[in-house]
Amino acid sequence: MNSTSTSNRPAILVTGGAGFIGSHVCVELINSGYLPVVVDNLCNSKEESLKRVTQIAGVEPVFYQADINDKDAMRKVFAAHSFEAVMHFAGLKAVGESSQLPMKYYRYNVAGTLSLTEVMEEFKVWKLIFSSSATVYGDPVSVPIDETFVTSATNPYGRSKLIVEEILRDIANAPNNQWNISLLRYFNPVGAHESGLIGEDPAGIPNNLLPYVAQVAIGKLQQLAVFGNDYNTVDGTGVRDYIHVVDLALGHVAALQSLDKSGVGCRAYNLGTGSGYSVLQMVSAFEAASGRKVPYKISPRRPGDIASCYADADLAKSELGWEAKFGLERMMQDAWRWQEKNPNGYDS
Ligand code: NAD
Ligand code: UFG
């Protein structure tokens, strides 16, 4: 399916498709012969990302600016297309903000998903891929983490993901239903498309490590605060499983294609690399890729952080036929290319 025409491509609804992960998924959907139809309210993204997707992939995603909570707007989108499946990225993701504004997080992440599934049911679209998170493992008893580990939440954002996972499992387990659902638990997505045209464009001061490091390297921020160096890890700083966003996007295409084979039900998969790197290892790798210094100071631990979090990614390999292929060096090179070419994100 290499055709650039849109009429013969199976349509996939991509909620939140203008965002960081969704835009990379749009590219890989087009590369695999699908037509992404994006619904995004642009509360944390710019339409420019979709123009760049078109530039990279040669096919323009269909775009509707709408809120997933607006059922009438969503009905119009479903009426205009015959969707093979839905990939659901739309939601809010800032852990700290979720403790300040819990109702907003439950409205966007939980109520928004429920509205979406209700409209899917009305239009008899039964295949759904949901953006979950490794945050559902809370503070794991050991690493690597596999999908059988107990789940828990330590903040409203994490709880919103856990609640949605449970809602979707109940929906798929109800008698005589036809739902076919994948819950994809992402570890830490980083990097950018190799073109340097799309990437992560956080509003304001970044919360996450990689965008912060990139903005220090380019000179927009002065120095990185390393949150704690007294954890029980290789060098005392926090260890995470960083996964290239293009690998993550390819994991979604693999999950989509395996929905056809797996039949009715709801399954959870870790999307990670299986390797963990510390904050200081990430800083060194970024310095090597960018040729820039990243000044840092050791600061107190950030409340709610855990020492180590990395995936056992075997289930995705055996059941989806997917595994991450990009290593740390490539993640850092691509993140730096995006930052250098777009110092002010999509406003550059
Ligand atoms: P993002 O903020 O870049 O993308 C989310 C998109 O959804 C944005 O374009 C935003 O405008 C849109 N959106 C939000 N609420 C909406 C609504 N009510 N209606 C329509 N559009 C709406 O975030 P991302 O990093 O691409 O994350 C995508 C998904 O993956 C989110 O659900 C997030 O919780 C999940 N996730 C992200 C990470 C991460 O570290 N980036 C890790 C685990 C899980
Ligand atoms: N860190 C710093 N300084 C910073 C930012 C982060 O030292 O300025 C450290 C953190 O303490 C942690 C590591 O870098 O050890 C990674 O932190 P991130 O904020 O980038 O990522 P988290 O693992 O804390 O959380 C991310 C997402 C969550 C998601 C979780 C699991 O932000 O939404 O991964 O998927 F739930």
mmCIF file of N, CA, C and O in Angstrom, residues 250-288:
data_model
loop_
_atom_site.group_PDB
_atom_site.id
_atom_site.type_symbol
_atom_site.label_atom_id
_atom_site.label_comp_id
_atom_site.label_asym_id
_atom_site.label_seq_id
_atom_site.Cartn_x
_atom_site.Cartn_y
_atom_site.Cartn_z
ATOM 1 N N LEU A 250 5.810 3.111 15.413
ATOM 2 C CA LEU A 250 5.766 1.823 14.702
ATOM 3 C C LEU A 250 5.071 0.762 15.559
ATOM 4 O O LEU A 250 4.393 -0.133 15.031
ATOM 5 N N GLY A 251 5.207 0.878 16.879
ATOM 6 C CA GLY A 251 4.508 -0.037 17.788
ATOM 7 C C GLY A 251 2.996 0.095 17.649
ATOM 8 O O GLY A 251 2.256 -0.891 17.763
ATOM 9 N N HIS A 252 2.523 1.311 17.365
ATOM 10 C CA HIS A 252 1.074 1.518 17.171
ATOM 11 C C HIS A 252 0.588 0.866 15.881
ATOM 12 O O HIS A 252 -0.507 0.310 15.833
ATOM 13 N N VAL A 253 1.410 0.963 14.843
ATOM 14 C CA VAL A 253 1.013 0.329 13.574
ATOM 15 C C VAL A 253 0.967 -1.197 13.771
ATOM 16 O O VAL A 253 0.032 -1.870 13.324
ATOM 17 N N ALA A 254 1.962 -1.718 14.503
ATOM 18 C CA ALA A 254 1.979 -3.171 14.769
ATOM 19 C C ALA A 254 0.755 -3.567 15.599
ATOM 20 O O ALA A 254 0.111 -4.596 15.335
ATOM 21 N N ALA A 255 0.404 -2.747 16.581
ATOM 22 C CA ALA A 255 -0.769 -3.053 17.414
ATOM 23 C C ALA A 255 -2.037 -3.010 16.579
ATOM 24 O O ALA A 255 -2.924 -3.873 16.712
ATOM 25 N N LEU A 256 -2.131 -2.034 15.681
ATOM 26 C CA LEU A 256 -3.301 -1.912 14.800
ATOM 27 C C LEU A 256 -3.446 -3.171 13.945
ATOM 28 O O LEU A 256 -4.532 -3.745 13.831
ATOM 29 N N GLN A 257 -2.341 -3.596 13.368
ATOM 30 C CA GLN A 257 -2.411 -4.747 12.467
ATOM 31 C C GLN A 257 -2.668 -6.036 13.243
ATOM 32 O O GLN A 257 -3.269 -6.964 12.716
ATOM 33 N N SER A 258 -2.274 -6.086 14.498
ATOM 34 C CA SER A 258 -2.524 -7.313 15.263
ATOM 35 C C SER A 258 -3.938 -7.351 15.829
ATOM 36 O O SER A 258 -4.414 -8.416 16.229
ATOM 37 N N LEU A 259 -4.634 -6.185 15.855
ATOM 38 C CA LEU A 259 -6.026 -6.211 16.331
ATOM 39 C C LEU A 259 -6.867 -7.148 15.470
ATOM 40 O O LEU A 259 -7.760 -7.831 15.960
ATOM 41 N N ASP A 260 -6.555 -7.176 14.176
ATOM 42 C CA ASP A 260 -7.303 -8.038 13.265
ATOM 43 C C ASP A 260 -7.163 -9.506 13.649
ATOM 44 O O ASP A 260 -8.093 -10.284 13.559
ATOM 45 N N LYS A 261 -5.956 -9.868 14.107
ATOM 46 C CA LYS A 261 -5.684 -11.280 14.415
ATOM 47 C C LYS A 261 -6.180 -11.668 15.802
ATOM 48 O O LYS A 261 -6.514 -12.812 16.053
ATOM 49 N N SER A 262 -6.218 -10.678 16.734
ATOM 50 C CA SER A 262 -6.411 -11.069 18.131
ATOM 51 C C SER A 262 -7.876 -11.232 18.532
ATOM 52 O O SER A 262 -8.160 -11.886 19.523
ATOM 53 N N GLY A 263 -8.813 -10.644 17.807
ATOM 54 C CA GLY A 263 -10.225 -10.850 18.125
ATOM 55 C C GLY A 263 -10.689 -10.043 19.326
ATOM 56 O O GLY A 263 -9.969 -9.207 19.851
ATOM 57 N N VAL A 264 -11.921 -10.352 19.756
ATOM 58 C CA VAL A 264 -12.560 -9.574 20.815
ATOM 59 C C VAL A 264 -11.759 -9.655 22.115
ATOM 60 O O VAL A 264 -11.251 -10.710 22.474
ATOM 61 N N GLY A 265 -11.638 -8.524 22.822
ATOM 62 C CA GLY A 265 -10.950 -8.528 24.111
ATOM 63 C C GLY A 265 -10.164 -7.252 24.332
ATOM 64 O O GLY A 265 -10.219 -6.325 23.526
ATOM 65 N N CYS A 266 -9.434 -7.223 25.448
ATOM 66 C CA CYS A 266 -8.654 -6.039 25.805
ATOM 67 C C CYS A 266 -7.308 -6.503 26.343
ATOM 68 O O CYS A 266 -7.254 -7.303 27.275
ATOM 69 N N ARG A 267 -6.233 -6.038 25.726
ATOM 70 C CA ARG A 267 -4.887 -6.500 26.119
ATOM 71 C C ARG A 267 -3.968 -5.323 26.363
ATOM 72 O O ARG A 267 -4.049 -4.324 25.648
ATOM 73 N N ALA A 268 -3.075 -5.476 27.356
ATOM 74 C CA ALA A 268 -2.108 -4.404 27.671
ATOM 75 C C ALA A 268 -0.721 -4.820 27.208
ATOM 76 O O ALA A 268 -0.326 -5.995 27.365
ATOM 77 N N TYR A 269 0.006 -3.863 26.619
ATOM 78 C CA TYR A 269 1.387 -4.119 26.179
ATOM 79 C C TYR A 269 2.296 -2.990 26.632
ATOM 80 O O TYR A 269 1.964 -1.804 26.451
ATOM 81 N N ASN A 270 3.463 -3.362 27.134
ATOM 82 C CA ASN A 270 4.504 -2.366 27.388
ATOM 83 C C ASN A 270 5.146 -1.975 26.070
ATOM 84 O O ASN A 270 5.525 -2.852 25.279
ATOM 85 N N LEU A 271 5.316 -0.669 25.847
ATOM 86 C CA LEU A 271 6.142 -0.222 24.727
ATOM 87 C C LEU A 271 7.364 0.494 25.319
ATOM 88 O O LEU A 271 7.290 1.650 25.749
ATOM 89 N N GLY A 272 8.451 -0.252 25.397
ATOM 90 C CA GLY A 272 9.716 0.269 25.907
ATOM 91 C C GLY A 272 10.837 -0.484 25.218
ATOM 92 O O GLY A 272 10.582 -1.361 24.378
ATOM 93 N N THR A 273 12.073 -0.139 25.586
ATOM 94 C CA THR A 273 13.206 -0.825 24.942
ATOM 95 C C THR A 273 13.714 -1.989 25.775
ATOM 96 O O THR A 273 14.404 -2.859 25.269
ATOM 97 N N GLY A 274 13.431 -1.942 27.099
ATOM 98 C CA GLY A 274 13.985 -2.947 28.000
ATOM 99 C C GLY A 274 15.305 -2.510 28.631
ATOM 100 O O GLY A 274 15.865 -3.225 29.456
ATOM 101 N N SER A 275 15.810 -1.331 28.241
ATOM 102 C CA SER A 275 17.065 -0.829 28.835
ATOM 103 C C SER A 275 16.783 0.456 29.601
ATOM 104 O O SER A 275 15.995 1.290 29.144
ATOM 105 N N GLY A 276 17.497 0.615 30.719
ATOM 106 C CA GLY A 276 17.330 1.841 31.502
ATOM 107 C C GLY A 276 18.597 2.679 31.482
ATOM 108 O O GLY A 276 19.714 2.136 31.470
ATOM 109 N N TYR A 277 18.432 3.999 31.445
ATOM 110 C CA TYR A 277 19.575 4.926 31.518
ATOM 111 C C TYR A 277 19.319 5.953 32.619
ATOM 112 O O TYR A 277 18.178 6.382 32.821
ATOM 113 N N SER A 278 20.406 6.349 33.289
ATOM 114 C CA SER A 278 20.283 7.331 34.372
ATOM 115 C C SER A 278 20.243 8.747 33.790
ATOM 116 O O SER A 278 20.579 8.963 32.617
ATOM 117 N N VAL A 279 19.877 9.703 34.644
ATOM 118 C CA VAL A 279 19.836 11.101 34.204
ATOM 119 C C VAL A 279 21.227 11.526 33.723
ATOM 120 O O VAL A 279 21.368 12.140 32.650
ATOM 121 N N LEU A 280 22.262 11.164 34.486
ATOM 122 C CA LEU A 280 23.613 11.606 34.085
ATOM 123 C C LEU A 280 24.070 10.910 32.803
ATOM 124 O O LEU A 280 24.777 11.515 31.983
ATOM 125 N N GLN A 281 23.677 9.668 32.600
ATOM 126 C CA GLN A 281 23.991 8.998 31.320
ATOM 127 C C GLN A 281 23.288 9.707 30.162
ATOM 128 O O GLN A 281 23.846 9.837 29.070
ATOM 129 N N MET A 282 22.067 10.169 30.405
ATOM 130 C CA MET A 282 21.337 10.893 29.356
ATOM 131 C C MET A 282 22.019 12.227 29.032
ATOM 132 O O MET A 282 22.135 12.617 27.870
ATOM 133 N N VAL A 283 22.494 12.905 30.065
ATOM 134 C CA VAL A 283 23.173 14.185 29.856
ATOM 135 C C VAL A 283 24.433 13.960 29.014
ATOM 136 O O VAL A 283 24.682 14.670 28.025
ATOM 137 N N SER A 284 25.231 12.932 29.364
ATOM 138 C CA SER A 284 26.460 12.655 28.588
ATOM 139 C C SER A 284 26.127 12.307 27.146
ATOM 140 O O SER A 284 26.796 12.773 26.218
ATOM 141 N N ALA A 285 25.098 11.489 26.955
ATOM 142 C CA ALA A 285 24.732 11.078 25.592
ATOM 143 C C ALA A 285 24.278 12.292 24.783
ATOM 144 O O ALA A 285 24.585 12.416 23.593
ATOM 145 N N PHE A 286 23.545 13.204 25.422
ATOM 146 C CA PHE A 286 23.086 14.395 24.693
ATOM 147 C C PHE A 286 24.262 15.303 24.353
ATOM 148 O O PHE A 286 24.328 15.863 23.246
ATOM 149 N N GLU A 287 25.206 15.429 25.284
ATOM 150 C CA GLU A 287 26.391 16.254 25.007
ATOM 151 C C GLU A 287 27.171 15.676 23.824
ATOM 152 O O GLU A 287 27.640 16.416 22.951
ATOM 153 N N ALA A 288 27.292 14.359 23.785
ATOM 154 C CA ALA A 288 28.041 13.717 22.693
ATOM 155 C C ALA A 288 27.343 13.951 21.357
ATOM 156 O O ALA A 288 27.980 14.243 20.336
#
